[in-house]
XYZ file of C-alpha atoms in Angstrom:
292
model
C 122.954 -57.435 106.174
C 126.450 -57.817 107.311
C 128.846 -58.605 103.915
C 130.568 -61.815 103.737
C 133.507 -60.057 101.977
C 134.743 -56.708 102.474
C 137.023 -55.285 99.447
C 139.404 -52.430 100.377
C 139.825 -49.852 98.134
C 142.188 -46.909 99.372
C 142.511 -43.790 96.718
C 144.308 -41.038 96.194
C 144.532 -39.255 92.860
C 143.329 -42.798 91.016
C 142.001 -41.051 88.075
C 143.283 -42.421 85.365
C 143.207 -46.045 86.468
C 139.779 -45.996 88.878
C 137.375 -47.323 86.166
C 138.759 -50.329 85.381
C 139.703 -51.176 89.075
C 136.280 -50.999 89.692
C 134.959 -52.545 86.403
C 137.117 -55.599 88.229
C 135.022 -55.403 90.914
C 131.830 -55.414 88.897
C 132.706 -57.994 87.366
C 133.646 -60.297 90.204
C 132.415 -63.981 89.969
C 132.105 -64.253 93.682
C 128.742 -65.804 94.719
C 128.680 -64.723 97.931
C 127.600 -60.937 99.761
C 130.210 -58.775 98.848
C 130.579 -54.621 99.803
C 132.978 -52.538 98.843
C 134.918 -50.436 101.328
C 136.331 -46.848 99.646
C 138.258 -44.160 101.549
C 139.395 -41.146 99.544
C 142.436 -40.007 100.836
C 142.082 -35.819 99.609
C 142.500 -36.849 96.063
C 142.438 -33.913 93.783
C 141.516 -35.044 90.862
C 138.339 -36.513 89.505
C 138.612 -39.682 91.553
C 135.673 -39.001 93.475
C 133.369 -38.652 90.839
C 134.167 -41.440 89.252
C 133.644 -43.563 92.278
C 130.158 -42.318 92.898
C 129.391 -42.897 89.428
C 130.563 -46.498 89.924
C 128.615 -46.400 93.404
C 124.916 -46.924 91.260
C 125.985 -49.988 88.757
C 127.919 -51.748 91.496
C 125.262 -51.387 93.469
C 122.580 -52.033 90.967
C 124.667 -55.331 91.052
C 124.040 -55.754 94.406
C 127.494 -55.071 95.693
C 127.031 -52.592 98.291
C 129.223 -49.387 98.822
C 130.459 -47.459 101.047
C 132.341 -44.535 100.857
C 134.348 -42.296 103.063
C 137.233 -39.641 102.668
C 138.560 -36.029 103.365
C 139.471 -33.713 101.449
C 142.535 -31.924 103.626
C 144.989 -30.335 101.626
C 147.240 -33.237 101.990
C 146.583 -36.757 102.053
C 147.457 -39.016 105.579
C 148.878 -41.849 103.660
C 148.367 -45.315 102.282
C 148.060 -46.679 105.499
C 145.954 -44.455 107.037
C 143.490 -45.028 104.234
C 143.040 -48.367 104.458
C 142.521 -48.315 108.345
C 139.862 -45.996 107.694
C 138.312 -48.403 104.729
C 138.485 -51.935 107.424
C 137.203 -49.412 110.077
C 133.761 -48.499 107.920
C 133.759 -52.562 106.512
C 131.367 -54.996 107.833
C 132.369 -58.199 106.055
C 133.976 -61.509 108.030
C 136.339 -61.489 105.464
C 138.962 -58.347 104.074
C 140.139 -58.134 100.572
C 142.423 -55.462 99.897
C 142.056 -54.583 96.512
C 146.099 -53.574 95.869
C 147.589 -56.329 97.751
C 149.843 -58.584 96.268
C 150.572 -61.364 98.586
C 149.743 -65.192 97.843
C 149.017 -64.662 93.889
C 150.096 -64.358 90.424
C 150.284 -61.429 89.167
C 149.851 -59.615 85.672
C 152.386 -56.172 85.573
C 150.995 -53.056 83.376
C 153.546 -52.176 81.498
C 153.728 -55.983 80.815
C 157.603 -54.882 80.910
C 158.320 -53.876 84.068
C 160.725 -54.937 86.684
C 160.769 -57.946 84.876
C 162.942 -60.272 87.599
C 160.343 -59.170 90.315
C 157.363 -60.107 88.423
C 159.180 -63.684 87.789
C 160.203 -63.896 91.409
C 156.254 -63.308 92.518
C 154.987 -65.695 89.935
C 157.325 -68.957 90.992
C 157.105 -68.569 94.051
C 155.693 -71.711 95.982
C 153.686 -71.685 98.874
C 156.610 -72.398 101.192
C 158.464 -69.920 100.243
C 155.886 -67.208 101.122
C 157.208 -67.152 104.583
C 161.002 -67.743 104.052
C 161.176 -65.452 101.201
C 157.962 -63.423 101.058
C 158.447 -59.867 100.994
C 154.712 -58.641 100.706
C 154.440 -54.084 100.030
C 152.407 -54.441 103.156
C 154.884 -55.270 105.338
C 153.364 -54.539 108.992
C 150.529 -56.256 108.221
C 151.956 -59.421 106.922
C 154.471 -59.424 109.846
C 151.166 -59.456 112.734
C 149.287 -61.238 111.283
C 152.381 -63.926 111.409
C 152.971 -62.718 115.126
C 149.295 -63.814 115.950
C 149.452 -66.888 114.436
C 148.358 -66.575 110.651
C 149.077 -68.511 107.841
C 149.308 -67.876 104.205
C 148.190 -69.494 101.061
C 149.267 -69.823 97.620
C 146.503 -68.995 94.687
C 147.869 -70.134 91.498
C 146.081 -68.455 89.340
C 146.832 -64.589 88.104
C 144.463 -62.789 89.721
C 145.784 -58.940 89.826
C 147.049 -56.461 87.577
C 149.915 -54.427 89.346
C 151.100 -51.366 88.214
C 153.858 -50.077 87.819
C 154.148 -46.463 87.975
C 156.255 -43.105 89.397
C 153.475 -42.142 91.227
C 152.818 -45.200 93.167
C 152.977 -45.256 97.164
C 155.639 -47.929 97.133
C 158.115 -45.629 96.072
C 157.744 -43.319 98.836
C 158.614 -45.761 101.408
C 162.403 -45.489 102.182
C 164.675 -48.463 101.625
C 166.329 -48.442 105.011
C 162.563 -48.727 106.769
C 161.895 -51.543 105.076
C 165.576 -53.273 105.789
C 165.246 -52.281 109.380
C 161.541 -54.097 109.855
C 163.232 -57.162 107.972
C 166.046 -57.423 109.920
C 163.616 -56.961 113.630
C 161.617 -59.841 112.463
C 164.292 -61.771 111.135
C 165.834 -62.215 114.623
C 162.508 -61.878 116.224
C 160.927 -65.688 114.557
C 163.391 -67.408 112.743
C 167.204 -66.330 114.722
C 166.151 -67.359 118.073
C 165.858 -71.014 116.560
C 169.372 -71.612 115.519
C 172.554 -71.691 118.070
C 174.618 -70.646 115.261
C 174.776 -69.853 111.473
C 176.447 -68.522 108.065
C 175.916 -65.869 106.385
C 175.973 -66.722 102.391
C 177.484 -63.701 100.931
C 181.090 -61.737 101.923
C 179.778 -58.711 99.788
C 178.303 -55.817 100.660
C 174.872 -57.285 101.671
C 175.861 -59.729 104.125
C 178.010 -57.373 105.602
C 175.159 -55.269 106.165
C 173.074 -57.780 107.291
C 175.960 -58.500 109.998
C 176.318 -54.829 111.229
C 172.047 -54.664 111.428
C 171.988 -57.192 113.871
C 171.965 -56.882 117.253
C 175.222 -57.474 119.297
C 173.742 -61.370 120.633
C 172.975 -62.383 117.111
C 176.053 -61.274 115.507
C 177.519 -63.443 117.724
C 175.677 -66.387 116.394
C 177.599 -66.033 113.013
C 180.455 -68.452 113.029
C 181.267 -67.447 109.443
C 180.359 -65.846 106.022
C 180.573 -68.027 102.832
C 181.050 -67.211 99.142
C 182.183 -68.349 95.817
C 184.547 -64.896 95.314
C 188.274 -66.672 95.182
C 189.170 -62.763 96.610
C 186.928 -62.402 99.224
C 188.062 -66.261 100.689
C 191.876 -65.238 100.571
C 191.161 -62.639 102.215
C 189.644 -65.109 105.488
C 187.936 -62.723 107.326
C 185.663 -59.783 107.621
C 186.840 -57.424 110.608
C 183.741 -55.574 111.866
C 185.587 -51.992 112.787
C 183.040 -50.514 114.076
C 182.482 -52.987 117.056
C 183.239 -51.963 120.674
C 183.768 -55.871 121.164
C 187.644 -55.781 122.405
C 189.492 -57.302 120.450
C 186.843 -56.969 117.414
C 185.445 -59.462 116.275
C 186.744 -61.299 112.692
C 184.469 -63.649 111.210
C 185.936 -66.623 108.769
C 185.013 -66.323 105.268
C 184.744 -69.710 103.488
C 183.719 -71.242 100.448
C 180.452 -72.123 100.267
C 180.826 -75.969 100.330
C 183.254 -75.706 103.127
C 180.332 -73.976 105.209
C 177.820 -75.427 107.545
C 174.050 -74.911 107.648
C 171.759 -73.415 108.683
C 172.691 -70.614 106.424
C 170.971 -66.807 105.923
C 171.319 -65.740 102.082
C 171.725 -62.481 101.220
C 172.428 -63.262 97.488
C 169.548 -62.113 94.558
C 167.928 -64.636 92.957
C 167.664 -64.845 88.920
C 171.265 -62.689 88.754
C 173.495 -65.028 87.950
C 172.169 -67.678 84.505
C 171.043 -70.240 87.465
C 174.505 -70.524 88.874
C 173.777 -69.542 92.794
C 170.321 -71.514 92.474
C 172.374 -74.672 91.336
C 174.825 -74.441 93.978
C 172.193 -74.004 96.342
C 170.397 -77.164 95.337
C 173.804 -79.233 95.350
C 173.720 -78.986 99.150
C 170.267 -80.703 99.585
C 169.038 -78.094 102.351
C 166.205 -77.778 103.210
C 164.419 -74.516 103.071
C 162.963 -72.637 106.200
C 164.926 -75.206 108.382
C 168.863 -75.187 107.079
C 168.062 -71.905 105.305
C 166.549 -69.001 104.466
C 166.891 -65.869 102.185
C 166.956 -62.121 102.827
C 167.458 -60.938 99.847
């Protein structure tokens, strides 16, 4: 019988943290069929084991299993695993088991990267789109290019962890800024004749030189609150082949128009960006956003 709900489970070297990911599972209150979808991604430790030992009370439970892998000498990725784990799924309905998008979360250790953990627990369901930076990226971004929505659970439903070993970390920082940046100007900068980028710094300087040549043309000016970086009046983007090359105003913030892109951090500064932020009355997703 085809599952109502298929839960993803990619793994790769999972030992010490596999039983009580899938003591979660046992211990799901869903009423409804349920399988669980496993791809072992040439783990080398005992991960395998412990899954098929899991295989008999979860299904016992009536949560079927199934279970696929190889055991190369290296693994193909994070990615790769959980393509493998929809591919062998039969349920209407995915769960992947180490997403993070649309709940609270719990961290483990409870102290670790404490500002991120704040920023995914307050967010609102709004702000998943204008703000929403989700570990799996591609995905989020289709499913948004094919017309998907998201949804806020306000409940803490996942324990993330935090640790060296973790997939995030191999992902490098520029890959990710690049896809931003592409979908940035692929849904929200074709929208807006013109706009301001909040932040002189370093940031939204990059942010400027990332964009193609038509939308840095669309910034009429950068804003701040840094008394330097206003003297100064403009940024002077050397590397341009624009002749002569191009010198964007830098303004105080209140003397800047909407709609604006931020490329400030939230939670860095005791509340002091947020309130100035709020004393302009914007509106988010339509006189701002934040890429941050």
């Amino acid at each position: 019988m085809q599952a109502h709900v298929s839960i993803i489970l990619p793994v790769h070297n999972a030992e010490p943290w596999l039983d009580e990911c899938l003591r979660s599972v046992l211990q799901q209150d869903f009423e409804g069929t349920m399988e669980l979808s496993v791809f072992n991604d040439a783990s080398k430790d005992k991960s395998g084991a412990i899954i098929e030992k899991w295989r008999v009370k979860l299904e016992d439970s009536g949560v079927h299993v199934i279970i696929g892998g190889h055991d190369s000498p290296s693994p193909r990725g994070v990615g790769y695993a959980k393509n493998q784990a929809v591919a062998q799924s039969s349920g209407s309905y995915l769960c992947f088991l180490d997403s993070i998008i649309g709940c609270r979360v719990r961290r483990d250790p409870p102290n670790s990267t404490e500002r991120y953990t704040r920023w995914i627990n307050q967010l609102t369901p709004e702000q998943l789109l204008t703000q929403g930076v989700p570990e799996d990226l591609l995905f989020f971004y289709e499913h948004l290019r094919k017309g998907g929505g998201v949804i806020r659970v306000d409940q803490s439903l996942l324990l993330y962890r935090h640790h060296p070993q973790a997939a995030t970390h191999c992902v490098l920082e520029t890959t990710i800024w690049t896809h931003r940046v592409r979908f940035l100007e692929e849904q929200a900068l074709p929208r807006w004749a013109a706009f301001t980028i909040w932040n002189a710094g370093k940031q939204g300087r990059r942010l400027y030189r990332s964009l193609t040549a038509g939308s840095q043309r669309k910034v009429v000016a950068f804003c701040d609150v840094d008394e330097n970086k206003i003297r100064k009046g403009f940024y002077c983007h050397e590397d341009s082949q624009e002749r002569p090359k191009p010198r964007i105003p830098i303004l105080h913030f209140r003397a800047a128009r909407p709609p604006f892109v931020i490329c400030v951090k939230l939670d860095l500064t005791g509340g002091a960006f947020e309130d100035n932020l709020r004393s302009l009355h914007l509106q988010e997703g339509q006189d701002f956003l934040h890429f941050s």
